[in-house]
CSV table of C-alpha atoms and ligand atoms in Angstrom, one decimal:
chain,number,residue,atom,x,y,z
A,1340,UNK,CA,-34.7,2.8,14.4
A,1341,UNK,CA,-35.6,3.3,10.8
A,1342,UNK,CA,-36.0,6.8,9.2
A,1343,UNK,CA,-32.9,8.1,7.3
A,1344,UNK,CA,-32.2,5.0,5.3
A,1345,UNK,CA,-32.2,6.8,2.0
A,1346,UNK,CA,-32.2,4.2,-0.9
A,1347,UNK,CA,-28.7,3.9,-2.2
A,1348,UNK,CA,-29.6,5.2,-5.6
A,1349,UNK,CA,-31.2,8.4,-4.2
A,1350,UNK,CA,-29.6,11.8,-3.8
A,1351,UNK,CA,-29.4,13.2,-0.2
A,1352,UNK,CA,-30.8,16.6,-0.7
A,1353,UNK,CA,-29.4,19.9,0.5
A,1354,UNK,CA,-30.8,20.7,3.9
A,1355,UNK,CA,-29.9,17.1,5.0
A,1356,UNK,CA,-27.2,16.4,7.5
A,1357,UNK,CA,-23.9,14.9,6.9
A,1358,UNK,CA,-22.3,13.0,9.8
A,1359,UNK,CA,-18.6,13.2,9.9
A,1360,UNK,CA,-16.4,11.0,12.1
A,1361,UNK,CA,-13.3,12.8,13.3
A,1362,UNK,CA,-13.0,16.4,14.2
A,1363,UNK,CA,-9.7,17.7,12.8
A,1364,UNK,CA,-9.1,20.2,10.0
A,1365,UNK,CA,-10.3,17.7,7.4
A,1366,UNK,CA,-13.6,17.5,9.2
A,1367,UNK,CA,-13.8,21.3,9.5
A,1368,UNK,CA,-13.1,21.9,5.9
A,1369,UNK,CA,-15.6,19.4,4.9
A,1370,UNK,CA,-18.2,21.1,7.0
A,1371,UNK,CA,-17.3,24.4,5.4
A,1372,UNK,CA,-17.8,23.0,1.9
A,1373,UNK,CA,-21.0,21.2,3.1
A,1374,UNK,CA,-22.5,24.5,4.3
A,1375,UNK,CA,-21.9,26.2,1.0
A,1376,UNK,CA,-24.1,23.6,-0.6
A,1377,UNK,CA,-26.8,24.1,2.0
A,1378,UNK,CA,-26.0,20.9,4.0
A,1379,UNK,CA,-25.5,20.7,7.9
A,1380,UNK,CA,-22.7,18.7,9.3
A,1381,UNK,CA,-22.6,16.9,12.5
A,1382,UNK,CA,-19.2,15.8,13.8
A,1383,UNK,CA,-18.5,12.9,16.1
A,1384,UNK,CA,-15.1,12.9,17.8
A,1385,UNK,CA,-13.8,11.8,21.2
A,1386,UNK,CA,-11.7,15.0,21.8
A,1387,UNK,CA,-13.9,17.9,23.0
A,1388,UNK,CA,-11.4,20.5,21.8
A,1389,UNK,CA,-11.6,19.6,18.1
A,1390,UNK,CA,-11.4,22.3,15.3
A,1391,UNK,CA,-14.3,20.9,13.4
A,1392,UNK,CA,-16.7,21.6,16.3
A,1393,UNK,CA,-16.5,25.3,15.6
A,1394,UNK,CA,-18.3,24.9,12.4
A,1395,UNK,CA,-20.7,21.9,12.9
A,1396,UNK,CA,-22.8,20.2,15.4
A,1397,UNK,CA,-20.9,18.2,17.9
A,1398,UNK,CA,-21.0,14.8,19.6
A,1399,UNK,CA,-18.1,14.3,21.9
A,1400,UNK,CA,-18.0,10.5,22.7
A,1401,UNK,CA,-15.7,7.5,22.4
A,1402,UNK,CA,-15.8,5.4,19.2
A,1403,UNK,CA,-16.8,2.5,21.4
A,1404,UNK,CA,-19.9,4.2,22.9
A,1405,UNK,CA,-22.7,2.2,21.2
A,1406,UNK,CA,-25.5,4.4,22.5
A,1407,UNK,CA,-23.8,7.6,21.4
A,1408,UNK,CA,-23.2,6.0,18.0
A,1409,UNK,CA,-26.6,5.0,17.5
A,1410,UNK,CA,-27.9,8.5,18.5
A,1411,UNK,CA,-25.5,10.1,16.1
A,1412,UNK,CA,-26.5,7.8,13.3
A,1413,UNK,CA,-30.1,8.6,13.9
A,1414,UNK,CA,-29.5,12.4,13.7
A,1415,UNK,CA,-27.6,12.2,10.3
A,1416,UNK,CA,-28.5,11.2,6.8
A,1417,UNK,CA,-25.1,9.7,5.7
A,1418,UNK,CA,-21.8,9.1,7.5
A,1419,UNK,CA,-18.3,9.8,6.2
A,1420,UNK,CA,-15.0,10.1,7.9
A,1421,UNK,CA,-12.0,12.3,8.0
A,1422,UNK,CA,-9.5,9.7,9.3
A,1423,UNK,CA,-9.1,6.1,8.9
A,1424,UNK,CA,-8.3,4.5,12.2
A,1425,UNK,CA,-12.0,3.9,13.2
A,1426,UNK,CA,-12.8,0.4,14.8
A,1427,UNK,CA,-14.7,-2.1,12.7
A,1428,UNK,CA,-17.3,-2.4,15.3
A,1429,UNK,CA,-17.9,1.5,15.1
A,1430,UNK,CA,-18.6,1.3,11.5
A,1431,UNK,CA,-20.8,-1.8,11.8
A,1432,UNK,CA,-22.9,-0.1,14.3
A,1433,UNK,CA,-23.3,3.1,12.2
A,1434,UNK,CA,-24.0,1.0,9.1
A,1435,UNK,CA,-27.1,-0.4,10.7
A,1436,UNK,CA,-28.8,3.0,10.7
A,1437,UNK,CA,-27.4,5.0,8.0
A,1438,UNK,CA,-25.3,4.7,4.8
A,1439,UNK,CA,-21.5,4.9,5.5
A,1440,UNK,CA,-19.6,6.3,2.7
A,1441,UNK,CA,-16.7,5.3,1.8
A,1442,UNK,CA,-17.4,1.6,2.6
A,1443,UNK,CA,-15.8,-0.5,5.3
A,1444,UNK,CA,-13.6,-2.3,2.7
A,1445,UNK,CA,-11.9,0.9,1.7
A,1446,UNK,CA,-11.2,1.8,5.3
A,1447,UNK,CA,-10.1,-1.6,6.4
A,1448,UNK,CA,-7.7,-1.9,3.4
A,1449,UNK,CA,-6.1,1.4,4.2
A,1450,UNK,CA,-5.8,0.8,7.9
A,1451,UNK,CA,-3.1,-1.9,7.6
A,1452,UNK,CA,-0.1,-1.5,5.4
A,1453,UNK,CA,0.3,-5.2,4.7
A,1454,UNK,CA,-3.4,-5.5,3.5
A,1455,UNK,CA,-3.0,-2.3,1.6
A,1456,UNK,CA,0.3,-3.3,-0.3
A,1457,UNK,CA,-1.1,-6.8,-1.0
A,1458,UNK,CA,-4.3,-5.2,-2.4
A,1459,UNK,CA,-2.2,-2.9,-4.7
A,1460,UNK,CA,-0.1,-5.8,-6.0
A,1461,UNK,CA,-3.3,-7.7,-6.5
A,1462,UNK,CA,-4.3,-5.0,-9.0
A,1463,UNK,CA,-0.9,-5.3,-10.8
A,1464,UNK,CA,0.0,-1.9,-9.2
A,1465,UNK,CA,3.7,-1.6,-8.4
A,1466,UNK,CA,4.8,-1.0,-4.9
A,1467,UNK,CA,8.3,-1.0,-3.2
A,1468,UNK,CA,9.2,-4.7,-2.5
A,1469,UNK,CA,8.0,-5.5,1.0
A,1470,UNK,CA,7.7,-8.2,3.5
A,1471,UNK,CA,5.6,-8.8,6.6
A,1472,UNK,CA,7.5,-8.8,9.8
A,1473,UNK,CA,5.9,-10.4,12.8
A,1474,UNK,CA,8.8,-11.1,15.1
A,1475,UNK,CA,12.5,-10.4,15.6
A,1476,UNK,CA,13.6,-13.4,13.6
A,1477,UNK,CA,11.2,-12.4,10.7
A,1478,UNK,CA,13.0,-9.1,10.7
A,1479,UNK,CA,16.3,-10.6,10.2
A,1480,UNK,CA,15.0,-12.7,7.4
A,1481,UNK,CA,13.2,-9.8,5.8
A,1482,UNK,CA,16.3,-7.6,5.9
A,1483,UNK,CA,18.5,-10.3,4.4
A,1484,UNK,CA,16.0,-10.6,1.5
A,1485,UNK,CA,15.4,-6.9,0.6
A,1486,UNK,CA,18.9,-5.6,1.6
A,1487,UNK,CA,19.8,-2.3,3.2
A,1488,UNK,CA,18.7,0.4,3.2
A,1489,UNK,CA,15.1,-0.4,4.0
A,1490,UNK,CA,12.3,1.0,6.0
A,1491,UNK,CA,10.5,-0.8,8.8
A,1492,UNK,CA,7.0,0.5,9.5
A,1493,UNK,CA,4.3,-0.5,11.9
A,1494,UNK,CA,1.5,-2.1,9.9
A,1495,UNK,CA,-1.3,0.0,11.6
A,1496,UNK,CA,-1.6,3.5,13.1
A,1497,UNK,CA,1.3,5.3,11.5
A,1498,UNK,CA,1.1,8.9,10.4
A,1499,UNK,CA,3.5,11.8,9.7
A,1500,UNK,CA,6.3,9.3,9.5
A,1501,UNK,CA,5.5,8.0,13.1
A,1502,UNK,CA,6.1,4.3,13.8
A,1503,UNK,CA,8.7,3.9,11.1
A,1504,UNK,CA,12.6,3.6,11.2
A,1505,UNK,CA,15.0,3.6,8.3
A,1506,UNK,CA,17.4,0.7,8.5
A,1507,UNK,CA,20.9,1.8,7.2
A,1508,UNK,CA,24.0,-0.4,7.1
A,1509,UNK,CA,24.9,0.1,10.7
A,1510,UNK,CA,21.3,0.1,12.2
A,1511,UNK,CA,20.9,-2.4,15.0
A,1512,UNK,CA,18.1,-4.7,14.3
A,1513,UNK,CA,17.1,-5.4,17.9
A,1514,UNK,CA,16.7,-1.7,18.4
A,1515,UNK,CA,14.6,-1.3,15.2
A,1516,UNK,CA,12.3,-4.1,16.3
A,1517,UNK,CA,12.0,-2.8,19.7
A,1518,UNK,CA,10.7,0.5,18.2
A,1519,UNK,CA,7.8,-1.5,16.8
A,1520,UNK,CA,6.5,-2.1,20.2
A,1521,UNK,CA,5.7,-5.8,19.5
A,1522,UNK,CA,3.2,-4.8,16.8
A,1523,UNK,CA,3.0,-6.5,13.4
A,1524,UNK,CA,5.2,-4.4,11.0
A,1525,UNK,CA,6.2,-4.3,7.3
A,1526,UNK,CA,9.5,-3.9,5.9
A,1527,UNK,CA,10.0,-2.1,2.6
A,1528,UNK,CA,12.8,-1.7,0.3
A,1529,UNK,CA,14.1,1.9,0.3
A,1530,UNK,CA,12.9,3.8,-2.7
A,1531,UNK,CA,15.5,6.1,-4.2
A,1532,UNK,CA,12.9,8.4,-5.4
A,1533,UNK,CA,13.3,11.4,-7.7
A,1534,UNK,CA,10.2,12.9,-6.3
A,1535,UNK,CA,6.9,12.1,-4.4
A,1536,UNK,CA,3.5,12.8,-5.9
A,1537,UNK,CA,-0.2,12.1,-5.1
A,1538,UNK,CA,-3.5,12.1,-6.7
A,1539,UNK,CA,-6.9,12.7,-5.1
A,1540,UNK,CA,-9.8,11.1,-7.0
A,1541,UNK,CA,-13.5,11.4,-6.2
A,1542,UNK,CA,-15.8,8.6,-7.1
A,1543,UNK,CA,-19.6,9.1,-7.0
A,1544,UNK,CA,-22.4,6.8,-6.2
A,1545,UNK,CA,-23.0,6.2,-9.9
A,1546,UNK,CA,-19.4,5.0,-10.2
A,1547,UNK,CA,-18.1,8.1,-12.1
A,1548,UNK,CA,-14.8,9.3,-11.1
A,1549,UNK,CA,-13.1,12.7,-11.3
A,1550,UNK,CA,-9.3,12.9,-10.7
A,1551,UNK,CA,-7.5,16.1,-9.6
A,1552,UNK,CA,-4.3,17.0,-11.3
A,1553,UNK,CA,-1.2,15.0,-9.9
A,1554,UNK,CA,0.8,17.1,-7.5
A,1555,UNK,CA,4.3,16.8,-6.1
A,1556,UNK,CA,4.7,16.7,-2.3
A,1557,UNK,CA,7.9,17.7,-0.4
A,1558,UNK,CA,8.3,16.7,3.3
A,1559,UNK,CA,10.2,18.1,6.1
A,1560,UNK,CA,10.9,16.1,9.4
A,1561,UNK,CA,8.5,13.6,7.8
A,1562,UNK,CA,5.6,16.0,7.6
A,1563,UNK,CA,4.2,17.3,4.5
A,1564,UNK,CA,5.7,20.7,3.9
A,1565,UNK,CA,4.7,21.8,0.3
A,1566,UNK,CA,2.4,20.6,-2.4
A,1567,UNK,CA,3.3,21.9,-6.0
A,1568,UNK,CA,0.3,21.7,-8.4
A,1569,UNK,CA,0.7,20.4,-11.0
A,1570,UNK,CA,3.6,18.1,-10.5
A,1571,UNK,CA,6.5,19.0,-13.0
A,1572,UNK,CA,6.4,15.4,-14.4
A,1573,UNK,CA,5.6,14.2,-18.1
A,1574,UNK,CA,2.0,13.8,-19.2
A,1575,UNK,CA,2.6,10.0,-19.6
A,1576,UNK,CA,3.5,9.6,-16.0
A,1577,UNK,CA,0.8,11.9,-14.7
A,1578,UNK,CA,-1.8,9.9,-16.7
A,1579,UNK,CA,-0.4,6.6,-15.3
A,1580,UNK,CA,-0.6,8.1,-11.6
A,1581,UNK,CA,-4.4,9.1,-12.2
A,1582,UNK,CA,-5.1,5.9,-13.9
A,1583,UNK,CA,-3.7,4.0,-10.7
A,1584,UNK,CA,-5.8,6.1,-8.4
A,1585,UNK,CA,-9.0,5.6,-10.5
A,1586,UNK,CA,-8.6,1.8,-10.8
A,1587,UNK,CA,-8.0,1.6,-7.1
A,1588,UNK,CA,-11.2,3.7,-6.3
A,1589,UNK,CA,-13.2,1.5,-8.7
A,1590,UNK,CA,-11.7,-1.8,-7.3
A,1591,UNK,CA,-12.8,-0.7,-3.7
A,1592,UNK,CA,-16.2,0.4,-5.0
A,1593,UNK,CA,-15.5,3.5,-3.0
A,1594,UNK,CA,-17.9,6.3,-2.8
A,1595,UNK,CA,-16.1,9.5,-1.7
A,1596,UNK,CA,-12.5,10.5,-2.0
A,1597,UNK,CA,-9.3,8.6,-2.3
A,1598,UNK,CA,-5.9,9.9,-2.1
A,1599,UNK,CA,-3.0,7.8,-3.4
A,1600,UNK,CA,0.6,8.7,-2.4
A,1601,UNK,CA,3.4,7.5,-4.9
A,1602,UNK,CA,7.1,7.6,-5.5
A,1603,UNK,CA,8.6,8.4,-8.9
A,1604,UNK,CA,11.9,6.5,-8.9
A,1605,UNK,CA,15.1,7.8,-10.4
A,1606,UNK,CA,14.4,5.3,-13.0
A,1607,UNK,CA,11.1,6.9,-13.9
A,1608,UNK,CA,9.1,4.2,-12.5
A,1609,UNK,CA,5.9,4.9,-10.5
A,1610,UNK,CA,5.6,3.1,-7.3
A,1611,UNK,CA,2.5,3.3,-5.0
A,1612,UNK,CA,3.4,4.1,-1.3
A,1613,UNK,CA,-0.1,4.3,0.5
A,1614,UNK,CA,-3.7,5.4,0.2
A,1615,UNK,CA,-6.2,7.3,2.3
A,1616,UNK,CA,-9.9,7.0,1.6
A,1617,UNK,CA,-10.7,10.6,2.8
A,1618,UNK,CA,-9.7,14.2,2.1
A,1619,UNK,CA,-5.9,14.7,2.0
A,1620,UNK,CA,-3.4,17.3,3.0
A,1621,UNK,CA,-2.0,17.2,-0.5
A,1622,UNK,CA,-5.5,18.1,-1.9
A,1623,UNK,CA,-5.9,21.4,0.1
A,1624,UNK,CA,-4.6,23.5,-3.0
A,1625,UNK,CA,-7.8,22.4,-4.7
A,1626,UNK,CA,-9.8,24.9,-2.5
A,1627,UNK,CA,-8.2,27.9,-4.2
A,1628,UNK,CA,-7.1,26.5,-7.6
A,1629,UNK,CA,-9.9,24.2,-9.0
A,1630,UNK,CA,-13.4,24.7,-10.1
A,1631,UNK,CA,-14.5,22.1,-7.4
A,1632,UNK,CA,-12.3,21.4,-4.5
A,1633,UNK,CA,-11.8,18.0,-2.8
A,1634,UNK,CA,-14.1,18.8,0.2
A,1635,UNK,CA,-17.1,19.7,-2.0
A,1636,UNK,CA,-16.3,16.6,-4.2
A,1637,UNK,CA,-16.7,14.5,-0.9
A,1638,UNK,CA,-19.8,16.2,0.0
A,1639,UNK,CA,-21.1,15.5,-3.6
A,1640,UNK,CA,-20.0,12.0,-3.7
A,1641,UNK,CA,-21.5,10.9,-0.4
A,1642,UNK,CA,-24.7,12.6,-0.9
A,1643,UNK,CA,-25.2,10.8,-4.3
A,1644,UNK,CA,-24.9,14.2,-6.4
A,1645,UNK,CA,-23.0,14.5,-9.6
A,1646,UNK,CA,-19.4,15.2,-9.2
A,1647,UNK,CA,-18.1,18.7,-9.9
A,1648,UNK,CA,-15.5,19.6,-12.5
A,1649,UNK,CA,-12.0,19.1,-10.9
A,1650,UNK,CA,-10.3,21.3,-13.4
A,1651,UNK,CA,-7.4,23.4,-12.2
A,1652,UNK,CA,-7.9,27.0,-13.2
A,1653,UNK,CA,-4.6,28.1,-11.6
A,1654,UNK,CA,-1.2,26.5,-10.7
A,1655,UNK,CA,-0.6,26.5,-7.0
A,1656,UNK,CA,1.9,26.0,-4.3
A,1657,UNK,CA,0.4,25.0,-0.8
A,1658,UNK,CA,2.6,25.3,2.2
A,1659,UNK,CA,1.6,23.8,5.5
A,1660,UNK,CA,2.0,26.0,8.7
A,1661,UNK,CA,3.4,23.6,11.2
A,1662,UNK,CA,3.7,24.6,14.9
A,1663,UNK,CA,5.1,28.1,15.5
A,1664,UNK,CA,4.9,28.9,11.8
A,1665,UNK,CA,1.2,29.8,12.2
A,1666,UNK,CA,2.3,32.8,14.2
A,1667,UNK,CA,3.2,34.4,10.9
A,1668,UNK,CA,-0.6,34.9,10.1
A,1669,UNK,CA,-0.3,38.7,10.1
A,1670,UNK,CA,2.5,39.1,7.6
A,1671,UNK,CA,0.8,36.2,5.6
A,1672,UNK,CA,-2.4,38.1,5.5
A,1673,UNK,CA,-0.7,41.1,4.2
A,1674,UNK,CA,1.1,39.1,1.3
A,1675,UNK,CA,-0.6,39.7,-2.1
A,1676,UNK,CA,-1.6,36.4,-3.5
A,1677,UNK,CA,-1.3,34.4,-0.4
A,1678,UNK,CA,-4.6,32.6,0.7
A,1679,UNK,CA,-4.3,31.9,4.3
A,1680,UNK,CA,-6.4,29.0,6.0
A,1681,UNK,CA,-6.2,28.6,9.6
A,1682,UNK,CA,-7.7,25.6,11.5
A,1683,UNK,CA,-8.5,27.3,14.8
A,1684,UNK,CA,-6.6,25.0,17.0
A,1685,UNK,CA,-6.4,26.3,20.4
A,1686,UNK,CA,-2.9,25.1,21.2
A,1687,UNK,CA,0.3,25.5,19.3
A,1688,UNK,CA,2.4,22.5,19.4
A,1689,UNK,CA,5.6,21.5,17.7
A,1690,UNK,CA,4.8,19.2,14.6
A,1691,UNK,CA,1.1,20.1,14.7
A,1692,UNK,CA,-0.6,21.2,11.5
A,1693,UNK,CA,-2.1,24.6,12.4
A,1694,UNK,CA,-3.1,26.0,8.9
A,1695,UNK,CA,-1.8,26.3,5.3
A,1696,UNK,CA,-1.3,29.0,2.8
A,1697,UNK,CA,-1.8,28.6,-0.9
A,1698,UNK,CA,-0.2,30.8,-3.5
A,1699,UNK,CA,-1.6,30.8,-7.0
A,1700,UNK,CA,0.0,31.6,-10.4
A,1701,UNK,CA,-1.6,31.7,-13.8
A,1702,UNK,CA,-2.3,28.2,-15.2
A,1703,UNK,CA,0.8,26.9,-17.0
A,1704,UNK,CA,-0.5,24.6,-19.5
A,1705,UNK,CA,-3.6,23.1,-21.0
A,1706,UNK,CA,-3.6,19.7,-19.3
A,1707,UNK,CA,-7.1,18.5,-19.2
A,1708,UNK,CA,-6.4,15.0,-18.1
A,1709,UNK,CA,-9.2,14.3,-15.5
B,242,LIG,N1,9.9,2.7,1.3
B,242,LIG,C1,10.2,4.0,1.3
B,242,LIG,N2,11.4,4.3,0.6
B,242,LIG,C2,11.8,5.7,0.7
B,242,LIG,N3,11.1,6.6,1.5
B,242,LIG,C3,10.0,6.3,2.1
B,242,LIG,C4,9.5,4.9,2.1
B,242,LIG,N4,8.3,4.9,2.7
B,242,LIG,C5,8.2,6.0,3.3
B,242,LIG,N5,9.1,7.0,2.9
B,242,LIG,C6,9.2,8.3,3.3
B,242,LIG,O1,8.6,8.6,4.5
B,242,LIG,C7,7.4,9.4,4.2
B,242,LIG,C8,6.2,8.7,5.2
B,242,LIG,O2,5.8,7.4,4.9
B,242,LIG,P1,4.4,7.0,4.9
B,242,LIG,O3,3.7,7.9,3.8
B,242,LIG,O4,4.5,5.6,4.4
B,242,LIG,O5,4.1,7.2,6.3
B,242,LIG,P2,2.9,7.9,7.1
B,242,LIG,O6,3.3,7.9,8.4
B,242,LIG,O7,1.6,7.4,6.8
B,242,LIG,O8,3.0,9.4,6.6
B,242,LIG,P3,2.0,10.5,6.2
B,242,LIG,O9,1.0,10.6,7.4
B,242,LIG,O10,2.8,11.7,6.0
B,242,LIG,O11,1.4,10.1,4.8
B,242,LIG,C9,7.1,9.2,2.9
B,242,LIG,O12,6.3,10.3,2.3
B,242,LIG,C10,8.4,9.3,2.3
B,242,LIG,O13,9.0,10.5,2.1
B,243,LIG,MG1,2.2,8.9,3.7
């Protein structure tokens, strides 16, 4: 059961194998970046039909399958993940054999909106006002305290706006609570935002951090539609957003990537919404527009290598291809300046992220705020 336990301060050299938990497009793009630096990737995912399996070694097994987890951990030199909802026990088993980066604390904090918001507030990082909601009576109290409109979200397992409901003047609270399926929830004050932005920061084993530029995100039907890099916001705010991301990564002693989603209120205030300790959809533009992209930074960080320069060499607009939009692949390929990325998903489904396209423009300024 030994081997593979590379001392924490030692680089994991090219030729080694990076284990990735989760087989979606984020895992796929991580494996592509890893291959470019001479690493192999081994992806562990319960779904046999996973896009990352096309470009990596595969283990198809449940997250509860202890024997499969142990075999996987033995076969790789470091483990990272491309989504957060991994059971604690899975991470514990893997950690017995091999370094797991980012650490469990970062995952655990991001898995639960209540823990996450408390954590941000403990760092003096502002969020929307919020209250835990554990039952129907608690919802009534929380709505009375925060006022309408407000947003009720399940504390765990939400993505692409799933598991959340906006509470307007006329929303029936019994129905809103029923939508939570009896799960613990959080009530957040509704933020009348001017725009949504995010920051991806990489943090290495040596504690150095490298921030990508702040980007603006526009959603459609609760799914990320467009990312605009850089966000058209004042330098002061951009610096503040990057500082929040950096401080959060340091506080978690995170090794890997951290994406932080934020609102800019109409009053110009920055409020953190949530974080993800993994590659992020709003970081896909970095593949085509930065000297080092988010996936390569992840590989560098988890392997204990120096981080790359995150500088933006071009401005970029990244557009997600959701569901049937992917059928535009041929005209997109013919479009000058459009960089097409397809995820190789076998089935087109409504609301499914099938690919993205990035369009570059010459860099607009000399912002070197990393
Ligand atoms: N408190 C709020 N006030 C106003 N809008 C909100 C609030 N919370 C969420 N939203 C809107 O809903 C979107 C999705 O919310 P959130 O990021 O919390 O959930 P999610 O399911 O994790 O989404 P994703 O997977 O897209 O990140 C936000 O990007 C924002 O547009
Ligand atoms: Mg979000």
